[in-house]
mmCIF file of C-alpha atoms in Angstrom:
data_model
loop_
_atom_site.group_PDB
_atom_site.id
_atom_site.type_symbol
_atom_site.label_atom_id
_atom_site.label_comp_id
_atom_site.label_asym_id
_atom_site.label_seq_id
_atom_site.Cartn_x
_atom_site.Cartn_y
_atom_site.Cartn_z
ATOM 1 C CA MET A 1 71.284 81.590 -17.444
ATOM 2 C CA LYS A 2 70.565 78.821 -20.135
ATOM 3 C CA LYS A 3 67.829 76.611 -19.245
ATOM 4 C CA SER A 4 68.608 72.905 -19.025
ATOM 5 C CA THR A 5 66.662 69.950 -21.073
ATOM 6 C CA LEU A 6 64.403 69.667 -18.161
ATOM 7 C CA GLU A 7 63.487 72.967 -17.652
ATOM 8 C CA ASN A 8 62.825 73.440 -21.268
ATOM 9 C CA LYS A 9 60.787 70.330 -21.075
ATOM 10 C CA VAL A 10 58.800 71.712 -18.050
ATOM 11 C CA LYS A 11 58.091 74.866 -19.819
ATOM 12 C CA LYS A 12 56.727 73.269 -22.524
ATOM 13 C CA PHE A 13 54.234 71.098 -20.544
ATOM 14 C CA ILE A 14 53.085 74.141 -18.604
ATOM 15 C CA ASP A 15 52.237 75.979 -21.581
ATOM 16 C CA LEU A 16 50.661 72.635 -23.289
ATOM 17 C CA LYS A 17 48.391 71.980 -20.436
ATOM 18 C CA HIS A 18 47.974 75.963 -19.668
ATOM 19 C CA LEU A 19 49.034 75.264 -15.841
ATOM 20 C CA ILE A 20 50.137 78.738 -15.151
ATOM 21 C CA SER A 21 48.522 81.787 -16.860
ATOM 22 C CA ASN A 22 48.855 84.699 -14.897
ATOM 23 C CA GLU A 23 52.029 86.501 -12.695
ATOM 24 C CA GLN A 24 50.467 85.898 -9.573
ATOM 25 C CA PRO A 25 53.016 84.011 -6.883
ATOM 26 C CA ILE A 26 52.849 80.300 -6.736
ATOM 27 C CA ILE A 27 52.723 78.605 -3.456
ATOM 28 C CA VAL A 28 55.315 75.717 -3.880
ATOM 29 C CA GLY A 29 55.229 72.551 -1.274
ATOM 30 C CA VAL A 30 58.526 71.884 -0.775
ATOM 31 C CA SER A 31 59.317 68.817 1.856
ATOM 32 C CA GLY A 32 63.154 68.887 1.068
ATOM 33 C CA GLY A 33 63.132 65.685 -0.985
ATOM 34 C CA ALA A 34 64.532 65.337 -4.419
ATOM 35 C CA ASP A 35 60.970 65.838 -6.428
ATOM 36 C CA SER A 36 60.029 69.551 -4.509
ATOM 37 C CA VAL A 37 63.828 70.526 -4.632
ATOM 38 C CA ALA A 38 63.813 70.227 -8.329
ATOM 39 C CA LEU A 39 60.177 71.707 -8.747
ATOM 40 C CA LEU A 40 61.212 74.714 -6.674
ATOM 41 C CA HIS A 41 64.552 75.288 -8.654
ATOM 42 C CA ILE A 42 62.660 74.841 -12.069
ATOM 43 C CA LEU A 43 59.945 77.334 -11.467
ATOM 44 C CA HIS A 44 62.339 79.531 -9.969
ATOM 45 C CA ARG A 45 64.563 79.821 -13.005
ATOM 46 C CA LEU A 46 61.605 79.828 -15.145
ATOM 47 C CA GLY A 47 60.831 83.130 -13.734
ATOM 48 C CA HIS A 48 57.965 82.600 -11.512
ATOM 49 C CA GLN A 49 57.687 84.284 -8.004
ATOM 50 C CA CYS A 50 57.528 81.168 -5.477
ATOM 51 C CA ILE A 51 56.795 81.132 -1.752
ATOM 52 C CA VAL A 52 58.066 78.400 -0.108
ATOM 53 C CA ALA A 53 55.688 76.098 1.970
ATOM 54 C CA HIS A 54 57.041 73.554 4.391
ATOM 55 C CA CYS A 55 54.937 70.853 6.690
ATOM 56 C CA ASN A 56 56.274 69.877 9.721
ATOM 57 C CA PHE A 57 54.106 66.911 10.651
ATOM 58 C CA GLN A 58 56.163 66.017 13.563
ATOM 59 C CA LEU A 59 56.133 62.373 12.760
ATOM 60 C CA ARG A 60 59.558 61.667 12.731
ATOM 61 C CA GLY A 61 61.303 63.392 15.508
ATOM 62 C CA GLU A 62 64.721 65.153 14.835
ATOM 63 C CA GLU A 63 64.384 64.039 11.250
ATOM 64 C CA SER A 64 61.313 66.435 10.809
ATOM 65 C CA ASP A 65 63.320 69.147 12.240
ATOM 66 C CA ARG A 66 66.178 68.541 9.958
ATOM 67 C CA ASP A 67 63.841 68.563 7.350
ATOM 68 C CA GLU A 68 62.348 71.969 8.200
ATOM 69 C CA GLN A 69 65.812 73.723 8.638
ATOM 70 C CA PHE A 70 67.056 72.308 5.207
ATOM 71 C CA THR A 71 64.074 73.769 3.532
ATOM 72 C CA GLN A 72 64.296 76.995 5.327
ATOM 73 C CA LYS A 73 67.935 77.533 4.332
ATOM 74 C CA LEU A 74 67.333 76.532 0.660
ATOM 75 C CA ALA A 75 64.378 79.223 0.380
ATOM 76 C CA GLU A 76 66.777 81.849 1.969
ATOM 77 C CA ASP A 77 69.935 80.731 -0.542
ATOM 78 C CA LEU A 78 67.081 81.565 -3.148
ATOM 79 C CA ASN A 79 66.068 84.959 -1.344
ATOM 80 C CA LEU A 80 62.297 83.303 -1.218
ATOM 81 C CA THR A 81 59.687 84.026 1.133
ATOM 82 C CA PHE A 82 59.591 80.734 3.614
ATOM 83 C CA ARG A 83 56.553 79.899 5.526
ATOM 84 C CA VAL A 84 56.103 76.918 8.221
ATOM 85 C CA ILE A 85 53.634 74.887 10.045
ATOM 86 C CA HIS A 86 53.614 72.451 12.882
ATOM 87 C CA PHE A 87 50.885 69.868 12.581
ATOM 88 C CA SER A 88 50.021 67.361 15.813
ATOM 89 C CA THR A 89 49.343 64.774 12.675
ATOM 90 C CA LEU A 90 48.852 61.839 15.147
ATOM 91 C CA SER A 91 46.245 63.851 17.051
ATOM 92 C CA TYR A 92 44.236 64.752 13.803
ATOM 93 C CA ALA A 93 44.190 61.370 12.610
ATOM 94 C CA HIS A 94 42.908 60.144 15.978
ATOM 95 C CA ASP A 95 40.079 62.792 16.328
ATOM 96 C CA ASN A 96 38.916 62.159 12.598
ATOM 97 C CA THR A 97 39.469 58.497 12.677
ATOM 98 C CA ILE A 98 41.771 58.488 9.552
ATOM 99 C CA SER A 99 45.081 57.032 8.536
ATOM 100 C CA ILE A 100 48.248 59.020 9.218
ATOM 101 C CA GLU A 101 48.444 59.370 5.337
ATOM 102 C CA MET A 102 45.177 61.032 5.070
ATOM 103 C CA ALA A 103 45.436 63.132 7.929
ATOM 104 C CA ALA A 104 48.891 64.228 6.693
ATOM 105 C CA ARG A 105 46.967 65.082 2.906
ATOM 106 C CA GLU A 106 44.169 67.022 4.537
ATOM 107 C CA LEU A 107 46.253 69.021 6.704
ATOM 108 C CA ARG A 108 48.744 69.828 3.902
ATOM 109 C CA TYR A 109 46.246 71.021 1.244
ATOM 110 C CA ASN A 110 43.932 72.774 3.842
ATOM 111 C CA TRP A 111 47.279 74.988 4.921
ATOM 112 C CA PHE A 112 48.296 75.592 1.228
ATOM 113 C CA GLU A 113 44.939 77.034 0.309
ATOM 114 C CA GLU A 114 45.009 79.026 3.405
ATOM 115 C CA LEU A 115 48.449 80.499 2.141
ATOM 116 C CA ARG A 116 47.236 80.680 -1.206
ATOM 117 C CA CYS A 117 44.572 83.059 -0.169
ATOM 118 C CA HIS A 118 46.694 84.786 2.387
ATOM 119 C CA TYR A 119 49.122 85.946 -0.765
ATOM 120 C CA ASN A 120 46.494 86.034 -3.306
ATOM 121 C CA ALA A 121 48.641 83.377 -5.462
ATOM 122 C CA GLY A 122 47.567 81.984 -8.404
ATOM 123 C CA TYR A 123 48.578 78.377 -7.999
ATOM 124 C CA ILE A 124 49.761 75.764 -5.580
ATOM 125 C CA ALA A 125 52.610 73.734 -6.970
ATOM 126 C CA VAL A 126 53.329 70.221 -5.900
ATOM 127 C CA GLY A 127 56.328 67.710 -6.765
ATOM 128 C CA HIS A 128 54.225 64.694 -8.337
ATOM 129 C CA HIS A 129 55.856 62.904 -11.123
ATOM 130 C CA ALA A 130 55.136 60.316 -13.925
ATOM 131 C CA ASP A 131 56.324 57.584 -11.554
ATOM 132 C CA ASP A 132 53.865 58.893 -8.915
ATOM 133 C CA SER A 133 50.811 58.743 -11.567
ATOM 134 C CA ILE A 134 52.100 55.403 -12.431
ATOM 135 C CA GLU A 135 51.723 54.259 -8.841
ATOM 136 C CA THR A 136 48.633 55.878 -8.045
ATOM 137 C CA MET A 137 47.023 54.017 -11.175
ATOM 138 C CA LEU A 138 48.381 50.811 -9.808
ATOM 139 C CA MET A 139 47.047 51.553 -6.385
ATOM 140 C CA ASN A 140 43.414 52.344 -7.903
ATOM 141 C CA LEU A 141 43.837 49.168 -10.132
ATOM 142 C CA THR A 142 44.220 46.974 -6.793
ATOM 143 C CA ARG A 143 41.524 48.567 -4.926
ATOM 144 C CA GLY A 144 38.939 48.371 -7.894
ATOM 145 C CA SER A 145 38.230 51.290 -9.868
ATOM 146 C CA GLY A 146 36.800 52.738 -12.884
ATOM 147 C CA LEU A 147 38.099 54.413 -15.644
ATOM 148 C CA LYS A 148 38.519 57.709 -13.905
ATOM 149 C CA GLY A 149 40.571 56.209 -11.264
ATOM 150 C CA LEU A 150 42.810 54.640 -13.891
ATOM 151 C CA ARG A 151 43.990 57.930 -15.263
ATOM 152 C CA GLY A 152 46.878 58.476 -12.798
ATOM 153 C CA ILE A 153 47.552 61.825 -11.070
ATOM 154 C CA GLN A 154 45.934 64.633 -13.379
ATOM 155 C CA PRO A 155 48.133 67.908 -14.133
ATOM 156 C CA THR A 156 45.483 70.405 -12.435
ATOM 157 C CA LYS A 157 42.960 69.932 -9.742
ATOM 158 C CA GLY A 158 41.592 73.318 -8.746
ATOM 159 C CA PHE A 159 43.916 75.811 -7.882
ATOM 160 C CA ILE A 160 46.802 72.391 -7.715
ATOM 161 C CA ILE A 161 49.224 72.444 -10.666
ATOM 162 C CA ARG A 162 51.934 69.426 -10.943
ATOM 163 C CA PRO A 163 54.380 70.682 -13.538
ATOM 164 C CA LEU A 164 56.673 67.572 -13.137
ATOM 165 C CA LEU A 165 54.136 65.082 -14.513
ATOM 166 C CA ILE A 166 55.821 65.064 -17.641
ATOM 167 C CA THR A 167 59.111 63.657 -16.205
ATOM 168 C CA ASP A 168 60.042 60.823 -13.903
ATOM 169 C CA ARG A 169 62.175 60.305 -10.920
ATOM 170 C CA LYS A 170 65.149 59.287 -12.685
ATOM 171 C CA GLU A 171 65.546 62.327 -14.681
ATOM 172 C CA ILE A 172 64.706 64.394 -11.621
ATOM 173 C CA ILE A 173 67.693 62.943 -9.685
ATOM 174 C CA THR A 174 69.990 63.279 -12.933
ATOM 175 C CA TYR A 175 68.865 66.948 -12.986
ATOM 176 C CA LEU A 176 69.837 67.576 -9.534
ATOM 177 C CA ALA A 177 73.091 65.738 -9.667
ATOM 178 C CA ASP A 178 73.902 67.998 -12.938
ATOM 179 C CA ASN A 179 73.475 71.243 -11.219
ATOM 180 C CA GLN A 180 74.925 70.042 -7.992
ATOM 181 C CA LEU A 181 71.700 70.771 -5.934
ATOM 182 C CA SER A 182 71.093 68.967 -2.604
ATOM 183 C CA TYR A 183 67.927 67.391 -1.153
ATOM 184 C CA ILE A 184 67.289 64.863 1.735
ATOM 185 C CA THR A 185 65.594 61.653 1.852
ATOM 186 C CA ASP A 186 62.483 60.783 3.997
ATOM 187 C CA SER A 187 63.427 57.817 5.851
ATOM 188 C CA THR A 188 59.545 56.565 5.584
ATOM 189 C CA ASN A 189 59.546 56.258 1.838
ATOM 190 C CA LEU A 190 61.369 52.788 2.165
ATOM 191 C CA ASP A 191 58.983 51.653 4.688
ATOM 192 C CA THR A 192 56.918 48.988 2.689
ATOM 193 C CA ASP A 193 54.214 48.998 5.267
ATOM 194 C CA PHE A 194 52.794 51.550 3.183
ATOM 195 C CA THR A 195 50.979 50.756 0.183
ATOM 196 C CA ARG A 196 52.534 53.306 -2.185
ATOM 197 C CA ASN A 197 56.025 52.157 -1.114
ATOM 198 C CA LYS A 198 55.148 48.458 -1.469
ATOM 199 C CA ILE A 199 54.171 49.440 -4.924
ATOM 200 C CA ARG A 200 57.105 51.680 -5.590
ATOM 201 C CA HIS A 201 60.068 49.109 -4.255
ATOM 202 C CA GLN A 202 58.349 45.714 -4.897
ATOM 203 C CA LEU A 203 55.415 45.497 -7.641
ATOM 204 C CA VAL A 204 57.316 48.209 -9.988
ATOM 205 C CA PRO A 205 60.659 46.310 -10.046
ATOM 206 C CA LEU A 206 58.760 42.825 -10.593
ATOM 207 C CA LEU A 207 56.898 44.410 -13.716
ATOM 208 C CA LEU A 208 59.988 46.141 -14.971
ATOM 209 C CA SER A 209 61.693 42.875 -14.680
ATOM 210 C CA ILE A 210 58.822 41.329 -17.058
ATOM 211 C CA ASN A 211 59.073 44.349 -19.366
ATOM 212 C CA PRO A 212 61.898 46.693 -19.065
ATOM 213 C CA SER A 213 59.865 49.487 -20.873
ATOM 214 C CA PHE A 214 57.259 48.967 -18.393
ATOM 215 C CA ASN A 215 57.136 52.551 -17.310
ATOM 216 C CA LEU A 216 56.943 54.007 -21.053
ATOM 217 C CA THR A 217 54.155 51.550 -22.087
ATOM 218 C CA ILE A 218 52.204 52.326 -18.743
ATOM 219 C CA ARG A 219 52.507 56.005 -19.231
ATOM 220 C CA ASP A 220 51.191 55.658 -22.694
ATOM 221 C CA THR A 221 48.491 53.841 -21.696
ATOM 222 C CA ILE A 222 47.620 56.281 -18.723
ATOM 223 C CA ASN A 223 47.416 58.729 -21.669
ATOM 224 C CA ALA A 224 45.339 56.662 -23.761
ATOM 225 C CA LEU A 225 42.970 56.129 -20.803
ATOM 226 C CA ASN A 226 42.682 59.901 -20.153
ATOM 227 C CA GLU A 227 41.687 60.498 -23.700
ATOM 228 C CA SER A 228 39.019 57.763 -23.567
ATOM 229 C CA TYR A 229 37.837 59.412 -20.289
ATOM 230 C CA GLU A 230 37.439 62.795 -21.812
ATOM 231 C CA PHE A 231 35.547 61.420 -24.613
ATOM 232 C CA GLN A 232 33.306 59.043 -22.586
ATOM 233 C CA TYR A 233 32.688 62.350 -19.977
ATOM 234 C CA ASN A 234 31.740 64.418 -23.125
ATOM 235 C CA GLN A 235 29.216 61.736 -24.354
ATOM 236 C CA LEU A 236 27.955 61.287 -20.749
ATOM 237 C CA GLU A 237 27.241 65.260 -20.488
ATOM 238 C CA LEU A 238 24.828 64.794 -23.740
ATOM 239 C CA LEU A 239 22.940 62.137 -21.932
ATOM 240 C CA THR A 240 22.726 63.913 -18.854
ATOM 241 C CA LYS A 241 21.117 66.616 -20.549
ATOM 242 C CA LYS A 242 18.482 64.581 -22.189
ATOM 243 C CA LEU A 243 18.039 62.153 -19.423
ATOM 244 C CA VAL A 244 18.512 64.199 -16.375
ATOM 245 C CA ILE A 245 16.307 67.254 -14.670
ATOM 246 C CA THR A 246 17.162 69.374 -12.288
ATOM 247 C CA GLU A 247 14.190 70.656 -10.046
ATOM 248 C CA ASN A 248 14.315 72.445 -6.520
ATOM 249 C CA ASN A 249 18.181 71.039 -5.536
ATOM 250 C CA ARG A 250 17.360 67.801 -6.927
ATOM 251 C CA ILE A 251 18.436 65.537 -9.454
ATOM 252 C CA LEU A 252 15.368 63.576 -11.184
ATOM 253 C CA ILE A 253 16.462 60.592 -13.397
ATOM 254 C CA GLU A 254 13.398 58.875 -15.080
ATOM 255 C CA ILE A 255 13.802 55.188 -14.759
ATOM 256 C CA LEU A 256 11.954 53.842 -18.032
ATOM 257 C CA PRO A 257 13.737 56.221 -20.903
ATOM 258 C CA PHE A 258 16.883 55.518 -18.788
ATOM 259 C CA LEU A 259 16.677 51.473 -18.810
ATOM 260 C CA LYS A 260 16.317 51.778 -22.707
ATOM 261 C CA LEU A 261 19.750 52.919 -23.208
ATOM 262 C CA PRO A 262 22.511 50.796 -24.319
ATOM 263 C CA ASN A 263 25.036 50.092 -21.559
ATOM 264 C CA SER A 264 22.511 51.783 -19.128
ATOM 265 C CA ARG A 265 24.296 49.903 -16.087
ATOM 266 C CA PHE A 266 27.542 51.591 -16.905
ATOM 267 C CA VAL A 267 26.129 54.888 -17.501
ATOM 268 C CA LEU A 268 24.157 55.339 -14.013
ATOM 269 C CA SER A 269 27.612 54.109 -12.678
ATOM 270 C CA GLU A 270 29.573 57.010 -13.922
ATOM 271 C CA LEU A 271 26.901 59.250 -13.656
ATOM 272 C CA LEU A 272 26.104 58.414 -9.767
ATOM 273 C CA THR A 273 30.108 58.753 -9.066
ATOM 274 C CA ARG A 274 29.531 62.663 -9.248
ATOM 275 C CA PHE A 275 27.645 62.350 -5.901
ATOM 276 C CA GLN A 276 30.036 60.206 -4.323
ATOM 277 C CA PHE A 277 28.099 56.970 -4.542
ATOM 278 C CA ASN A 278 30.853 54.015 -5.535
ATOM 279 C CA TYR A 279 30.682 51.498 -7.882
ATOM 280 C CA SER A 280 29.074 48.798 -5.479
ATOM 281 C CA GLN A 281 26.313 51.010 -4.552
ATOM 282 C CA ALA A 282 25.580 51.757 -8.314
ATOM 283 C CA ALA A 283 25.036 48.285 -8.948
ATOM 284 C CA ASP A 284 22.594 47.737 -6.205
ATOM 285 C CA ILE A 285 20.536 50.863 -7.205
ATOM 286 C CA TYR A 286 20.996 49.774 -10.850
ATOM 287 C CA SER A 287 19.156 46.349 -9.651
ATOM 288 C CA SER A 288 16.461 48.359 -7.799
ATOM 289 C CA LEU A 289 15.142 49.987 -10.931
ATOM 290 C CA THR A 290 12.758 47.247 -11.742
ATOM 291 C CA ARG A 291 11.545 46.777 -7.802
ATOM 292 C CA ILE A 292 9.386 48.198 -5.501
ATOM 293 C CA SER A 293 9.776 52.286 -4.898
ATOM 294 C CA GLY A 294 10.904 53.654 -1.545
ATOM 295 C CA LYS A 295 14.277 52.160 -1.219
ATOM 296 C CA LEU A 296 16.574 54.846 0.139
ATOM 297 C CA PHE A 297 20.711 54.789 -0.901
ATOM 298 C CA TYR A 298 23.206 57.169 0.841
ATOM 299 C CA SER A 299 26.620 58.425 -0.210
ATOM 300 C CA GLU A 300 28.722 60.612 2.005
ATOM 301 C CA THR A 301 27.144 63.678 0.311
ATOM 302 C CA HIS A 302 24.034 62.781 -1.008
ATOM 303 C CA GLN A 303 20.517 60.688 -0.831
ATOM 304 C CA LEU A 304 18.935 58.726 -3.614
ATOM 305 C CA VAL A 305 15.277 57.449 -3.375
ATOM 306 C CA LYS A 306 14.221 55.180 -5.746
ATOM 307 C CA ASP A 307 10.566 56.466 -6.446
ATOM 308 C CA ARG A 308 8.058 54.769 -8.741
ATOM 309 C CA THR A 309 9.203 56.613 -11.732
ATOM 310 C CA HIS A 310 12.203 58.420 -10.841
ATOM 311 C CA LEU A 311 15.590 58.339 -9.458
ATOM 312 C CA ILE A 312 15.691 61.221 -6.990
ATOM 313 C CA ILE A 313 18.927 62.484 -5.595
ATOM 314 C CA SER A 314 19.150 65.251 -3.269
ATOM 315 C CA PRO A 315 22.018 66.752 -1.029
ATOM 316 C CA LEU A 316 22.100 65.193 2.265
ATOM 317 C CA GLN A 317 20.859 67.873 5.292
ATOM 318 C CA ASN A 318 21.325 68.368 8.934
ATOM 319 C CA THR A 319 18.270 67.132 10.166
ATOM 320 C CA PHE A 320 18.167 69.307 13.079
ATOM 321 C CA HIS A 321 17.620 72.970 11.575
ATOM 322 C CA SER A 322 15.538 75.644 12.419
ATOM 323 C CA LEU A 323 12.470 76.470 10.448
ATOM 324 C CA ASP A 324 11.869 79.695 8.226
ATOM 325 C CA VAL A 325 8.170 79.413 8.665
ATOM 326 C CA SER A 326 5.573 82.304 9.008
ATOM 327 C CA LEU A 327 1.559 81.998 9.447
ATOM 328 C CA ASP A 328 -0.350 84.764 8.808
ATOM 329 C CA ILE A 329 -3.720 83.976 11.114
ATOM 330 C CA LYS A 330 -6.976 85.865 10.832
ATOM 331 C CA SER A 331 -10.267 85.482 12.398
ATOM 332 C CA PHE A 332 -13.459 86.401 11.134
ATOM 333 C CA GLN A 333 -17.305 85.699 11.458
ATOM 334 C CA ARG A 334 -18.558 83.234 8.896
ATOM 335 C CA GLU A 335 -21.765 84.832 7.246
ATOM 336 C CA ALA A 336 -24.293 82.888 5.552
ATOM 337 C CA ASP A 337 -23.125 83.522 2.074
ATOM 338 C CA TYR A 338 -19.691 83.095 2.711
ATOM 339 C CA GLN A 339 -17.895 80.879 0.546
ATOM 340 C CA LEU A 340 -14.713 78.721 1.256
ATOM 341 C CA SER A 341 -11.525 80.177 -0.733
ATOM 342 C CA VAL A 342 -10.025 77.679 -3.233
ATOM 343 C CA ASN A 343 -6.532 78.921 -2.376
ATOM 344 C CA PRO A 344 -4.323 75.896 -1.566
ATOM 345 C CA GLN A 345 -2.217 78.376 0.412
ATOM 346 C CA ILE A 346 -5.495 79.179 3.051
ATOM 347 C CA ALA A 347 -6.467 76.604 5.397
ATOM 348 C CA HIS A 348 -10.422 77.320 6.962
ATOM 349 C CA LEU A 349 -10.229 76.084 10.830
ATOM 350 C CA ASP A 350 -12.793 76.093 13.539
ATOM 351 C CA ALA A 351 -11.465 78.475 16.086
ATOM 352 C CA ASP A 352 -13.847 77.307 18.890
ATOM 353 C CA THR A 353 -11.673 74.034 18.043
ATOM 354 C CA LEU A 354 -8.224 75.322 18.446
ATOM 355 C CA HIS A 355 -5.635 74.808 21.606
ATOM 356 C CA PHE A 356 -2.986 77.544 21.416
ATOM 357 C CA PRO A 357 -0.137 77.637 20.965
ATOM 358 C CA LEU A 358 0.446 76.132 17.579
ATOM 359 C CA SER A 359 3.281 74.346 16.582
ATOM 360 C CA VAL A 360 5.214 73.721 13.080
ATOM 361 C CA ARG A 361 7.173 70.504 13.154
ATOM 362 C CA ASN A 362 7.815 67.429 11.002
ATOM 363 C CA TRP A 363 4.845 64.787 10.324
ATOM 364 C CA GLN A 364 5.001 61.567 11.703
ATOM 365 C CA ALA A 365 2.883 58.521 10.613
ATOM 366 C CA VAL A 366 0.874 58.683 13.479
ATOM 367 C CA TYR A 367 -0.473 62.486 12.450
ATOM 368 C CA PHE A 368 -3.833 63.006 11.080
ATOM 369 C CA PHE A 369 -6.225 65.611 10.208
ATOM 370 C CA TYR A 370 -10.225 66.029 8.914
ATOM 371 C CA PRO A 371 -10.350 67.317 5.451
ATOM 372 C CA LEU A 372 -13.450 69.571 5.120
ATOM 373 C CA VAL A 373 -14.180 68.030 1.736
ATOM 374 C CA ILE A 374 -14.919 64.269 3.155
ATOM 375 C CA ASN A 375 -15.455 65.230 6.904
ATOM 376 C CA LYS A 376 -13.824 62.090 8.133
ATOM 377 C CA ILE A 377 -10.226 61.294 9.795
ATOM 378 C CA LYS A 378 -7.312 61.175 7.172
ATOM 379 C CA LYS A 379 -3.997 59.883 7.792
ATOM 380 C CA ILE A 380 -1.093 62.442 6.725
ATOM 381 C CA SER A 381 0.720 59.426 5.429
ATOM 382 C CA ASP A 382 -2.133 58.093 3.211
ATOM 383 C CA PHE A 383 -2.731 62.135 2.135
ATOM 384 C CA LEU A 384 0.804 62.333 1.006
ATOM 385 C CA THR A 385 0.593 58.994 -0.979
ATOM 386 C CA ASP A 386 -2.731 59.998 -2.416
ATOM 387 C CA ILE A 387 -1.387 63.183 -3.928
ATOM 388 C CA LYS A 388 1.782 61.136 -5.187
ATOM 389 C CA LEU A 389 4.707 62.700 -3.309
ATOM 390 C CA ASP A 390 7.745 61.391 -3.848
ATOM 391 C CA ARG A 391 9.567 60.044 -0.609
ATOM 392 C CA VAL A 392 12.381 63.048 -0.541
ATOM 393 C CA SER A 393 9.569 65.696 -1.094
ATOM 394 C CA LYS A 394 7.834 63.965 1.842
ATOM 395 C CA ASN A 395 10.659 64.431 4.166
ATOM 396 C CA ASP A 396 10.079 68.221 3.753
ATOM 397 C CA VAL A 397 6.620 68.673 4.414
ATOM 398 C CA LYS A 398 5.776 70.249 7.811
ATOM 399 C CA VAL A 399 2.389 70.335 9.516
ATOM 400 C CA VAL A 400 0.990 72.560 12.069
ATOM 401 C CA THR A 401 -0.356 70.721 15.353
ATOM 402 C CA GLN A 402 -2.184 71.790 18.427
ATOM 403 C CA GLN A 403 -1.653 70.945 21.939
#
């Protein structure tokens, strides 16, 4: 069968972006809408082994069941494996305190990944196209975004590929008509209560009335922003190698050399996005660099401490975890010529003053001990400060206590 213009266009895009590099099966997410139907037919006609995956989110009653039946028949007509799953999307959204859109996204992609592993598939193909990328860019722009968020949708993300980003909705509809391929329409796509639909049906037409070539010019802009981001990313990698130290699962950034960088605030913002800190948090962190040490900042995945000389970033850990600690206790009679060990791993205690059992626990501000060298009470907190232990390391310190 002779390939159509769009099929050739998609084939060239796949090769250019190295989207598919093996002959493993491809999980194709198919809703029954125009985009996913076109994606499935194009990949199938290009000779790829496709597995059709359909999600019934049970949000639109009979219409959801109609979509499932349509997609199943489509897979059967093409003699392709069909898999379907039914989600309790509303319950999932409620239980996780997220929007219905986010719930559907999480459920969909988690299941696609399960299928990919089950079938030893190489990729998960979804039907996003150039117009979707424009809408995403505009959504991020209205919310506030750095350069990364203005690049639109990327062709790949992990095992996910988007072969239709080279085309737009108009060309997809023409392809379906030329090939007499039917598809169905999701009624919620017209609901302007959803932000994306409001951008699609209200904002984009307004921009097109100002500039009829808006879609083409904004696609060129997105391409330019992607190139700028790649350049910026490479430069940031070079700076990271010079200024960032990885030590015991922590990231250390020395403050004084960092402040001497041109555009240091921008560099810090971009660097911190890797650890899920947003731009507002990055601005607060930057403002703290010349202030008193000890301030803590948290992202969803990491904590950052502004210490005296460094920013210290470490992964968040569950406070309630078991301790893997062993103590080797030996007793002996002290001889007249006995010398105390200088090994920091050895503690000398007076057995007559110990009260068992001993416990290992996190230190607290009220804890104290009697160092032999000074023979007087010393608070644990003062001792940790004296040895210049940073706040993150202090949190890892354990103490042995007695009853």
